[in-house]
């Protein structure tokens, strides 16, 4: 079968559109016709060479589409189903899966890591086993989560990464309580979702921190009650002022920067509070913190894929969207045909967009 895909041949070079070929779905696999893909910061990390990758590679890991064909022994989806793809397939049997954390499945990455496409003589790998910057993909059954057919594909695609990562960090990882206070560092694609996750969970004070005023304006639309431009002094002082001098019950770092925001997110959390690191720092990044913060019984925890169980989380989030309680339309700032992927990256790099989505004709 032939399709088209945006391929990265090496980091720091523009992606190139290629005709690609792949075989039929094997046992336990599903062929998906891609209808929309989000463009996420993690794709950009790979383009910039900040994250390891195995080029030539079809990037993209935030997608929605239609099941076209299923291999042997597939029972969870059938041709015609609309699906959102999960970038962390789980085995169902390891210790993490059995304890209810498929987002940490011990076998997750290896389940996905097998090249199924080629461009002429060249074998291509797929980011996270998905490669949603291609018009078709073959994925493990567990990575294709069926959804309601009424939901538009671009909105559905966003649930495959940024929305689940952000909203999940608030409602699953931190388990934000009604009437609580929260600070969110970074009001980009993920940070805005942390903010709306806090709002959905009933936090009554939600403080957004960013360097860009246009992002802080968006933060208010997504539920921030206060905003702080971190370029105008230490945001921790201002957060403490806003919370009776104690700091917030929860703080989230949704940028992945090494220095200031990681430490500020700990410092602005009150005693017994929970600091959640959602942003992904480059591999091998050390963080130096004041040990006194932990003595005050603060919890610092990372969040991987929003501590989500995709089979439960994707339909749940999309039900919230249909009920008017989760903003997805507002996240999509621009839409590009897949051929213009490099322009979509430029828009992302310039901080112009909450999210861009790609279409395939
Ligand atoms: Zn992502
Ligand atoms: Zn597992």
Short mmCIF file of C-alpha atoms and ligand atoms in Angstrom, two decimals:
data_model
loop_
_atom_site.label_atom_id
_atom_site.label_comp_id
_atom_site.label_asym_id
_atom_site.label_seq_id
_atom_site.Cartn_x
_atom_site.Cartn_y
_atom_site.Cartn_z
CA UNK A 1 0.00 0.00 0.00
CA UNK A 2 1.25 3.49 -0.84
CA UNK A 3 0.83 6.67 1.18
CA UNK A 4 2.63 9.95 1.79
CA UNK A 5 4.52 11.13 4.83
CA UNK A 6 6.76 13.94 6.09
CA UNK A 7 10.17 12.35 6.77
CA UNK A 8 13.05 13.66 8.88
CA UNK A 9 16.34 12.46 7.38
CA UNK A 10 18.48 14.15 10.02
CA UNK A 11 17.94 16.64 12.83
CA UNK A 12 18.06 20.35 12.01
CA UNK A 13 17.01 19.86 8.40
CA UNK A 14 13.54 20.51 6.96
CA UNK A 15 11.22 17.51 6.77
CA UNK A 16 10.68 16.14 3.26
CA UNK A 17 7.47 14.77 1.77
CA UNK A 18 7.91 11.21 0.48
CA UNK A 19 5.84 8.48 -1.12
CA UNK A 20 5.92 5.66 1.40
CA UNK A 21 5.00 2.00 1.23
CA UNK A 22 4.03 -0.50 3.89
CA UNK A 23 2.59 -3.99 4.17
CA UNK A 24 -0.71 -5.29 5.51
CA UNK A 25 -1.32 -5.13 9.27
CA UNK A 26 0.06 -8.22 10.99
CA UNK A 27 -1.51 -10.11 13.90
CA UNK A 28 -2.60 -7.66 16.59
CA UNK A 29 -2.05 -4.68 14.29
CA UNK A 30 -4.37 -2.08 12.82
CA UNK A 31 -4.11 0.00 9.63
CA UNK A 32 -5.31 3.55 10.28
CA UNK A 33 -6.07 6.23 7.69
CA UNK A 34 -4.85 9.42 9.35
CA UNK A 35 -7.39 12.25 9.34
CA UNK A 36 -5.62 14.81 11.56
CA UNK A 37 -2.36 15.16 13.44
CA UNK A 38 -1.30 17.69 16.04
CA UNK A 39 2.16 19.24 15.94
CA UNK A 40 3.64 18.86 19.42
CA UNK A 41 6.76 20.19 21.13
CA UNK A 42 8.10 16.64 21.35
CA UNK A 43 8.24 16.48 17.54
CA UNK A 44 10.15 19.75 17.60
CA UNK A 45 12.60 18.36 20.21
CA UNK A 46 13.45 15.60 17.73
CA UNK A 47 13.79 18.02 14.81
CA UNK A 48 16.22 20.09 16.86
CA UNK A 49 18.18 16.99 17.87
CA UNK A 50 17.45 17.54 21.58
CA UNK A 51 15.86 14.11 21.87
CA UNK A 52 17.32 10.94 20.42
CA UNK A 53 15.66 9.52 17.30
CA UNK A 54 16.42 6.92 14.66
CA UNK A 55 16.25 8.78 11.33
CA UNK A 56 15.05 8.53 8.70
CA UNK A 57 11.86 8.76 10.69
CA UNK A 58 8.21 9.69 10.21
CA UNK A 59 7.54 12.07 13.10
CA UNK A 60 4.19 12.80 14.72
CA UNK A 61 2.56 11.11 17.71
CA UNK A 62 -0.73 13.02 18.23
CA UNK A 63 -3.22 11.69 15.70
CA UNK A 64 -6.77 10.63 14.97
CA UNK A 65 -8.10 8.64 12.05
CA UNK A 66 -10.28 5.84 10.74
CA UNK A 67 -9.51 2.14 11.03
CA UNK A 68 -9.19 0.84 7.47
CA UNK A 69 -8.12 -2.75 8.05
CA UNK A 70 -7.30 -5.01 11.00
CA UNK A 71 -4.89 -7.94 11.24
CA UNK A 72 -5.56 -11.34 12.78
CA UNK A 73 -6.61 -11.54 16.45
CA UNK A 74 -7.76 -7.92 16.68
CA UNK A 75 -10.97 -7.55 18.70
CA UNK A 76 -11.05 -4.05 20.22
CA UNK A 77 -11.56 -2.15 16.94
CA UNK A 78 -13.03 -2.87 13.49
CA UNK A 79 -12.84 -1.20 10.08
CA UNK A 80 -14.73 2.10 10.05
CA UNK A 81 -14.10 2.87 13.72
CA UNK A 82 -12.83 6.36 14.51
CA UNK A 83 -9.77 6.21 16.75
CA UNK A 84 -7.35 8.40 18.66
CA UNK A 85 -3.82 6.99 18.75
CA UNK A 86 -1.90 6.47 21.98
CA UNK A 87 1.86 7.01 21.84
CA UNK A 88 2.55 4.70 24.75
CA UNK A 89 1.12 1.28 23.96
CA UNK A 90 0.94 -1.01 26.99
CA UNK A 91 1.28 -4.78 27.31
CA UNK A 92 -1.43 -5.31 29.93
CA UNK A 93 0.55 -7.92 31.83
CA UNK A 94 3.64 -6.27 33.39
CA UNK A 95 3.76 -5.00 36.97
CA UNK A 96 2.97 -1.38 36.00
CA UNK A 97 0.02 -2.37 33.82
CA UNK A 98 -1.34 -4.70 36.48
CA UNK A 99 -1.07 -1.96 39.12
CA UNK A 100 -3.11 0.39 36.91
CA UNK A 101 -0.35 2.51 35.36
CA UNK A 102 -0.26 1.56 31.68
CA UNK A 103 1.37 4.96 31.07
CA UNK A 104 4.48 3.46 32.70
CA UNK A 105 4.26 -0.02 31.10
CA UNK A 106 7.67 -1.68 31.29
CA UNK A 107 7.29 -2.96 27.72
CA UNK A 108 5.60 0.13 26.22
CA UNK A 109 8.35 1.51 24.01
CA UNK A 110 9.48 -1.91 22.76
CA UNK A 111 5.92 -2.79 21.81
CA UNK A 112 5.98 0.13 19.40
CA UNK A 113 9.52 0.09 18.14
CA UNK A 114 9.48 -1.75 14.87
CA UNK A 115 9.82 -0.13 11.47
CA UNK A 116 6.89 -0.90 9.16
CA UNK A 117 7.36 1.66 6.40
CA UNK A 118 9.82 2.39 3.66
CA UNK A 119 10.46 5.10 1.09
CA UNK A 120 11.93 3.30 -1.91
CA UNK A 121 14.97 1.37 -0.65
CA UNK A 122 15.06 3.26 2.64
CA UNK A 123 13.47 1.77 5.77
CA UNK A 124 11.70 4.35 7.93
CA UNK A 125 11.08 4.32 11.66
CA UNK A 126 7.95 5.89 13.17
CA UNK A 127 7.99 8.21 16.15
CA UNK A 128 6.55 6.33 19.15
CA UNK A 129 5.50 3.60 16.73
CA UNK A 130 2.87 5.97 15.26
CA UNK A 131 4.32 8.41 12.73
CA UNK A 132 1.18 10.55 12.50
CA UNK A 133 2.77 12.86 9.90
CA UNK A 134 1.93 10.15 7.37
CA UNK A 135 -1.42 9.67 5.62
CA UNK A 136 -1.59 6.04 6.84
CA UNK A 137 0.02 4.16 9.70
CA UNK A 138 0.09 0.64 11.12
CA UNK A 139 -0.10 0.50 14.92
CA UNK A 140 -0.62 -2.11 17.66
CA UNK A 141 -4.29 -2.67 18.50
CA UNK A 142 -3.85 -1.25 22.00
CA UNK A 143 -2.64 2.06 20.51
CA UNK A 144 -5.90 2.66 18.62
CA UNK A 145 -8.60 3.86 21.03
CA UNK A 146 -12.15 4.00 19.60
CA UNK A 147 -14.06 7.26 20.02
CA UNK A 148 -17.50 8.73 19.22
CA UNK A 149 -17.91 9.34 15.49
CA UNK A 150 -19.46 12.79 16.03
CA UNK A 151 -16.18 14.30 17.22
CA UNK A 152 -14.18 16.26 14.63
CA UNK A 153 -10.79 14.71 13.90
CA UNK A 154 -8.49 17.70 14.60
CA UNK A 155 -10.02 18.12 18.07
CA UNK A 156 -9.83 14.37 18.70
CA UNK A 157 -6.18 14.24 17.65
CA UNK A 158 -5.16 16.69 20.37
CA UNK A 159 -6.41 14.27 23.01
CA UNK A 160 -3.72 11.83 21.83
CA UNK A 161 -0.95 13.84 23.51
CA UNK A 162 -1.15 17.45 24.70
CA UNK A 163 -4.62 17.43 26.25
CA UNK A 164 -4.23 14.11 28.04
CA UNK A 165 -0.75 15.12 29.24
CA UNK A 166 -1.93 18.46 30.61
CA UNK A 167 -5.42 17.74 31.93
CA UNK A 168 -4.24 14.35 33.22
CA UNK A 169 -1.41 15.95 35.21
CA UNK A 170 -4.03 17.97 37.10
CA UNK A 171 -6.84 15.46 37.56
CA UNK A 172 -4.87 12.18 37.70
CA UNK A 173 -1.29 12.87 38.80
CA UNK A 174 -1.97 15.68 41.30
CA UNK A 175 -5.65 14.86 41.90
CA UNK A 176 -6.43 18.55 42.35
CA UNK A 177 -9.17 19.10 44.94
CA UNK A 178 -12.15 21.47 44.72
CA UNK A 179 -11.47 24.89 46.26
CA UNK A 180 -7.70 24.54 46.06
CA UNK A 181 -4.99 26.82 44.66
CA UNK A 182 -2.62 26.03 41.80
CA UNK A 183 0.24 27.67 39.92
CA UNK A 184 1.07 26.65 36.36
CA UNK A 185 4.44 27.55 34.82
CA UNK A 186 4.19 27.69 31.04
CA UNK A 187 0.99 28.51 29.15
CA UNK A 188 1.76 26.66 25.91
CA UNK A 189 -0.08 23.69 24.41
CA UNK A 190 0.37 21.55 27.53
CA UNK A 191 0.24 24.32 30.15
CA UNK A 192 -3.14 25.55 28.90
CA UNK A 193 -4.43 22.04 29.39
CA UNK A 194 -3.04 21.85 32.91
CA UNK A 195 -4.90 25.10 33.58
CA UNK A 196 -8.20 23.79 32.25
CA UNK A 197 -7.62 20.51 34.12
CA UNK A 198 -7.29 22.48 37.37
CA UNK A 199 -10.47 24.40 36.52
CA UNK A 200 -12.39 21.19 35.74
CA UNK A 201 -11.22 19.73 39.07
CA UNK A 202 -12.58 22.78 40.90
CA UNK A 203 -9.46 24.77 41.83
CA UNK A 204 -10.59 28.30 42.67
CA UNK A 205 -7.26 30.11 42.35
CA UNK A 206 -5.27 29.24 39.21
CA UNK A 207 -2.16 31.32 38.60
CA UNK A 208 -0.56 31.16 35.15
CA UNK A 209 3.12 32.11 34.76
CA UNK A 210 4.74 32.75 31.38
CA UNK A 211 7.09 35.19 29.65
CA UNK A 212 4.71 35.97 26.77
CA UNK A 213 1.70 38.22 27.35
CA UNK A 214 -0.22 36.67 24.43
CA UNK A 215 0.03 33.27 26.14
CA UNK A 216 -1.09 34.74 29.46
CA UNK A 217 -4.16 36.14 27.71
CA UNK A 218 -4.95 32.65 26.41
CA UNK A 219 -4.41 31.26 29.91
CA UNK A 220 -7.33 33.40 31.15
CA UNK A 221 -9.60 31.87 28.48
CA UNK A 222 -8.67 28.42 29.76
CA UNK A 223 -9.47 29.21 33.40
CA UNK A 224 -6.53 31.11 34.92
CA UNK A 225 -7.77 33.50 37.60
CA UNK A 226 -4.43 35.36 37.81
CA UNK A 227 -1.47 35.78 35.48
CA UNK A 228 2.17 36.63 36.14
CA UNK A 229 4.76 37.65 33.56
CA UNK A 230 7.92 35.95 34.87
CA UNK A 231 10.03 38.59 33.14
CA UNK A 232 8.87 41.16 35.69
CA UNK A 233 10.50 39.75 38.83
CA UNK A 234 10.46 36.54 40.87
CA UNK A 235 7.04 34.92 40.28
CA UNK A 236 7.30 33.04 43.61
CA UNK A 237 6.97 36.28 45.60
CA UNK A 238 3.83 37.22 43.69
CA UNK A 239 2.34 33.71 44.02
CA UNK A 240 2.86 33.85 47.79
CA UNK A 241 1.21 37.28 47.93
CA UNK A 242 -1.81 35.83 46.16
CA UNK A 243 -2.08 32.87 48.55
CA UNK A 244 -1.85 34.46 52.00
CA UNK A 245 1.95 34.03 52.09
CA UNK A 246 1.78 30.22 52.07
CA UNK A 247 2.11 29.32 48.40
CA UNK A 248 -0.22 27.13 46.34
CA UNK A 249 -1.52 23.64 47.11
CA UNK A 250 -0.29 22.51 43.69
CA UNK A 251 2.30 23.77 41.24
CA UNK A 252 2.97 22.48 37.73
CA UNK A 253 6.02 22.97 35.54
CA UNK A 254 4.85 22.65 31.92
CA UNK A 255 7.87 23.97 30.04
CA UNK A 256 10.77 21.55 30.50
CA UNK A 257 13.33 24.27 31.16
CA UNK A 258 16.20 23.30 33.38
CA UNK A 259 16.73 26.19 35.73
CA UNK A 260 14.24 28.67 37.04
CA UNK A 261 10.76 27.19 36.52
CA UNK A 262 11.58 23.77 37.99
CA UNK A 263 12.88 25.35 41.19
CA UNK A 264 10.23 28.07 41.31
CA UNK A 265 7.53 25.41 41.04
CA UNK A 266 8.88 23.75 44.20
CA UNK A 267 9.40 27.02 46.07
CA UNK A 268 5.89 28.30 45.40
CA UNK A 269 4.23 25.07 46.64
CA UNK A 270 3.04 25.27 50.25
CA UNK A 271 3.97 22.72 52.93
CA UNK A 272 2.40 19.30 52.21
CA UNK A 273 1.62 20.52 48.69
CA UNK A 274 2.31 18.70 45.44
CA UNK A 275 4.67 19.88 42.72
CA UNK A 276 4.20 18.15 39.37
CA UNK A 277 6.77 18.28 36.59
CA UNK A 278 5.00 17.89 33.29
CA UNK A 279 7.61 19.48 31.02
CA UNK A 280 10.30 17.17 29.72
CA UNK A 281 13.81 18.43 30.42
CA UNK A 282 16.55 17.22 28.05
CA UNK A 283 17.89 13.75 28.94
CA UNK A 284 20.58 13.82 31.65
CA UNK A 285 19.47 17.14 33.15
CA UNK A 286 20.46 17.60 36.83
CA UNK A 287 18.24 19.74 39.09
CA UNK A 288 19.65 21.30 42.25
CA UNK A 289 17.07 22.18 44.88
CA UNK A 290 16.93 23.38 48.47
CA UNK A 291 16.58 20.30 50.70
CA UNK A 292 14.45 22.33 53.14
CA UNK A 293 11.60 22.22 50.66
CA UNK A 294 11.27 18.45 51.06
CA UNK A 295 11.61 18.73 54.84
CA UNK A 296 8.36 20.73 54.70
CA UNK A 297 6.76 17.53 53.40
CA UNK A 298 6.28 18.73 49.86
CA UNK A 299 5.87 16.03 47.22
CA UNK A 300 7.66 16.47 43.91
CA UNK A 301 6.46 14.06 41.23
CA UNK A 302 6.78 13.84 37.47
CA UNK A 303 3.84 13.16 35.21
CA UNK A 304 4.08 10.74 32.31
CA UNK A 305 1.25 10.99 29.75
CA UNK A 306 -1.01 12.50 32.42
CA UNK A 307 -0.98 9.28 34.47
CA UNK A 308 -3.65 8.24 31.98
CA UNK A 309 -5.19 4.94 30.98
CA UNK A 310 -5.81 5.87 27.33
CA UNK A 311 -8.71 3.42 26.84
CA UNK A 312 -10.56 5.21 29.65
CA UNK A 313 -9.09 8.70 29.42
CA UNK A 314 -9.58 9.51 25.73
CA UNK A 315 -13.36 8.83 25.71
CA UNK A 316 -13.71 10.56 29.08
CA UNK A 317 -11.99 13.73 27.89
CA UNK A 318 -13.97 13.75 24.65
CA UNK A 319 -17.20 13.38 26.64
CA UNK A 320 -16.18 16.48 28.60
CA UNK A 321 -15.62 18.25 25.26
CA UNK A 322 -19.09 17.25 24.05
CA UNK A 323 -20.56 18.50 27.34
CA UNK A 324 -18.92 21.90 26.78
CA UNK A 325 -16.55 21.46 29.73
CA UNK A 326 -13.25 20.89 27.91
CA UNK A 327 -11.96 23.44 25.42
CA UNK A 328 -10.53 21.85 22.29
CA UNK A 329 -11.71 24.18 19.51
CA UNK A 330 -9.91 27.07 21.19
CA UNK A 331 -6.61 25.14 21.26
CA UNK A 332 -6.40 24.88 17.49
CA UNK A 333 -4.83 28.13 16.40
CA UNK A 334 -3.86 27.11 12.87
CA UNK A 335 -4.40 24.25 10.44
CA UNK A 336 -1.93 23.21 7.73
CA UNK A 337 -1.87 20.56 5.01
CA UNK A 338 0.84 18.01 5.90
CA UNK A 339 2.94 19.34 3.00
CA UNK A 340 3.40 22.57 5.02
CA UNK A 341 4.74 20.83 8.11
CA UNK A 342 7.90 22.97 8.16
CA UNK A 343 5.76 26.13 8.33
CA UNK A 344 3.85 24.57 11.22
CA UNK A 345 7.16 24.06 13.05
CA UNK A 346 8.13 27.69 12.45
CA UNK A 347 4.81 28.83 13.97
CA UNK A 348 5.44 26.58 16.98
CA UNK A 349 9.02 27.79 17.42
CA UNK A 350 7.85 31.42 17.36
CA UNK A 351 5.28 30.79 20.10
CA UNK A 352 2.49 31.88 17.71
CA UNK A 353 0.18 28.95 18.33
CA UNK A 354 -1.38 26.92 21.14
CA UNK A 355 -1.56 24.03 18.68
CA UNK A 356 -1.44 23.54 14.93
CA UNK A 357 -3.03 20.54 13.29
CA UNK A 358 -2.21 18.87 9.98
CA UNK A 359 -4.67 17.53 7.42
CA UNK A 360 -4.14 14.85 4.75
CA UNK A 361 -5.86 14.93 1.34
ZN1 LIG B 1 3.34 15.29 22.30
ZN1 LIG B 2 2.84 -3.43 30.63
#
